[in-house]
Tab-separated table of C-alpha atoms in Angstrom:
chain	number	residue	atom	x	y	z
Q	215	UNK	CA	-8.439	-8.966	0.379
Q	216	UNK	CA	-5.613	-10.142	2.768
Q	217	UNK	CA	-7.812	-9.900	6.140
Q	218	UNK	CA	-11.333	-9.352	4.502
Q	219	UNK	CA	-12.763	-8.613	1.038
Q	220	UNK	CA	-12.436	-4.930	-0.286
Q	221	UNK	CA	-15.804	-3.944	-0.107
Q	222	UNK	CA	-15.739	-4.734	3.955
Q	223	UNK	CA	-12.259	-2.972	4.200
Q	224	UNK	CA	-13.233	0.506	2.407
Q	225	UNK	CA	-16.006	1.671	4.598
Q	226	UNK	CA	-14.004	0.802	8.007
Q	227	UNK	CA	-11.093	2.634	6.053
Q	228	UNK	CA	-13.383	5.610	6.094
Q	229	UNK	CA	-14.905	5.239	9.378
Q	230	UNK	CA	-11.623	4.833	11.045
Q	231	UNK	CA	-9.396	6.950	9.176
Q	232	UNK	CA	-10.932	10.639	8.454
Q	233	UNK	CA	-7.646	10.875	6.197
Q	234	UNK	CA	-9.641	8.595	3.926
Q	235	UNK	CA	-11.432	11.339	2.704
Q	236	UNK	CA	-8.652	14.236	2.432
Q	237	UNK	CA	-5.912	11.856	0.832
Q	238	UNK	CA	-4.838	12.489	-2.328
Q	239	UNK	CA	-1.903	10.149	-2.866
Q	240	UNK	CA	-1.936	6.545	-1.033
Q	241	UNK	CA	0.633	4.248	-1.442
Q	242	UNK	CA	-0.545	0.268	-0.900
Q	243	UNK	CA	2.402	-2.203	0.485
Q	244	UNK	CA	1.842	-5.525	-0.157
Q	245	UNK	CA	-0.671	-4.985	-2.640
Q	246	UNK	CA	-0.734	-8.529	-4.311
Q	247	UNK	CA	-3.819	-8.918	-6.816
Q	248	UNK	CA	-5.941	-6.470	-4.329
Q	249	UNK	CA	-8.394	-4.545	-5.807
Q	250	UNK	CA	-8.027	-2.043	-2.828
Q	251	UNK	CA	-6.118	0.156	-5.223
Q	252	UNK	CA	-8.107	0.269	-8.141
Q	253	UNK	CA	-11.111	0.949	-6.245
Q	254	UNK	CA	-9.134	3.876	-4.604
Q	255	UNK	CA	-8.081	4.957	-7.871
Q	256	UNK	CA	-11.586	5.155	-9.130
Q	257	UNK	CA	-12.440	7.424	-6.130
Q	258	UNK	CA	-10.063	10.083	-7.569
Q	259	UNK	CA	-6.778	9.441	-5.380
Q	260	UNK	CA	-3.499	8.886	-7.069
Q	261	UNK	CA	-2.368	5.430	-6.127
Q	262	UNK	CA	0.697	3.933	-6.030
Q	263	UNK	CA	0.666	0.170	-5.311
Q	264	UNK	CA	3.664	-2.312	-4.966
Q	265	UNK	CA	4.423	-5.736	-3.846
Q	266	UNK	CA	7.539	-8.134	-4.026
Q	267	UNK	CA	6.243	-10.467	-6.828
Q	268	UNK	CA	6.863	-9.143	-9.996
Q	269	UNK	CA	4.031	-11.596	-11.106
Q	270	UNK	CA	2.188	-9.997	-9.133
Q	271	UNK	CA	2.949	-6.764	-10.587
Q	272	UNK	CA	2.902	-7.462	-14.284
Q	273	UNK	CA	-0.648	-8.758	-14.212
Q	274	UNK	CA	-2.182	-6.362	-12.497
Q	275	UNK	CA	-0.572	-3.418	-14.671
Q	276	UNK	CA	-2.651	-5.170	-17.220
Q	277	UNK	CA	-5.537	-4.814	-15.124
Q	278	UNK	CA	-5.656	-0.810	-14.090
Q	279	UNK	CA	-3.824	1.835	-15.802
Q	280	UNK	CA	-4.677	4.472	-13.276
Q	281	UNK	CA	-2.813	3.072	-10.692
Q	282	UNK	CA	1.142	2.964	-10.872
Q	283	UNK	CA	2.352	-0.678	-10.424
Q	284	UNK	CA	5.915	-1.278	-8.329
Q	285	UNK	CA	7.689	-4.078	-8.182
Q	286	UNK	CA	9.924	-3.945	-4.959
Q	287	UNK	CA	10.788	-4.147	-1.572
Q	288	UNK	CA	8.828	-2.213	1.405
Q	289	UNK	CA	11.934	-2.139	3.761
Q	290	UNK	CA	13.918	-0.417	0.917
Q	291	UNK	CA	11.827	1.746	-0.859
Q	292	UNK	CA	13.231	4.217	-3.478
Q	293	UNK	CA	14.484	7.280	-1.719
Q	294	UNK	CA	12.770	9.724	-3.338
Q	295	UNK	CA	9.696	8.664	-2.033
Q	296	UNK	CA	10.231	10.642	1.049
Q	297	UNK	CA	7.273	12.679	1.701
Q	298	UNK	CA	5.491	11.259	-0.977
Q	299	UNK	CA	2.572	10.075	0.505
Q	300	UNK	CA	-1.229	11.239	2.694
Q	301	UNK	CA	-1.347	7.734	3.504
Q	302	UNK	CA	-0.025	4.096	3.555
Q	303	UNK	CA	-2.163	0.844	3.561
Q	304	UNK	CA	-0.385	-2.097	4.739
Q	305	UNK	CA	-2.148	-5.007	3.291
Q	306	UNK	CA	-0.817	-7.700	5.301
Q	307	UNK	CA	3.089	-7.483	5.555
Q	308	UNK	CA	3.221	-6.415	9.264
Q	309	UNK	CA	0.815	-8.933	10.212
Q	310	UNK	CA	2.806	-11.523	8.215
Q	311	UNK	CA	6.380	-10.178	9.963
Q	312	UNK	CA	4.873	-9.397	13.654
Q	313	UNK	CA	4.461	-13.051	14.833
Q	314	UNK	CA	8.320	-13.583	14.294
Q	315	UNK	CA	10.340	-10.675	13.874
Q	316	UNK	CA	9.307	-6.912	15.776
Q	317	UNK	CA	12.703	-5.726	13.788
Q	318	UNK	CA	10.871	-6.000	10.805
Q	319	UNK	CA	7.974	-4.439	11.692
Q	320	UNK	CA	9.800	-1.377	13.692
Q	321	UNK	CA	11.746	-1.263	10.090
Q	322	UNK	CA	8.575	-1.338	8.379
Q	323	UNK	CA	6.961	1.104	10.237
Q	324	UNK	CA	9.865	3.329	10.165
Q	325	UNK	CA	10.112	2.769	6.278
Q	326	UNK	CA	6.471	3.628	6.085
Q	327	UNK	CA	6.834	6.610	8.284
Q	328	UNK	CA	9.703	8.062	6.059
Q	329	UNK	CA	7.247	8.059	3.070
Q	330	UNK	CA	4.729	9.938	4.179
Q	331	UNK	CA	3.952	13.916	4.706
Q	332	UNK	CA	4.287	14.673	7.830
């Protein structure tokens, strides 16, 4: 996907992040046209997958119907997401903000923190 194809990506997920196999709801940032969600969909987690290009969005609503499609931003995400969440995937937005702004990605990662269950 952003860094390397999904089917590379998945089995380091599961190697790396023992939550892999627990999580129940995952929400993907930056999700683009990734198939990271639907394939995480198909394994029986609810998936929630959003992105800042509603082009990006409307297409791939028309692709997968078992994940829920969100057109918006990752620093502002709605507020009652809180909690929400066994586990976020950044798909590239961190890496995209780290090289220039460590603001972003301590807003990011505080944004991401918010969202998930503690």
């Amino acid at each position: 996907d952003c860094y390397c194809r999904c089917d590379e990506l998945l089995p380091l997920l599961a190697e790396t992040l023992p939550v892999l196999a627990t999580a129940v709801t995952v929400l993907v940032v930056a999700a683009g046209t990734s198939e990271v969600p639907q394939v995480l969909a198909m394994e029986g987690m609810k998936v929630t997958a959003m992105d800042v290009s509603s082009s990006c969005v409307e297409a791939m609503r028309r692709v997968d119907d078992r994940v829920e499609w969100y057109h918006g931003d990752a620093f502002a995400m709605p507020e009652d997401w809180s909690e929400t969440f066994d586990l976020v995937i950044d798909k590239g937005l961190i890496g995209h903000k780290a090289p220039e702004d460590l603001q972003c990605v301590h807003k990011l990662l505080a944004e991401y923190g918010r969202v998930l269950r503690p």
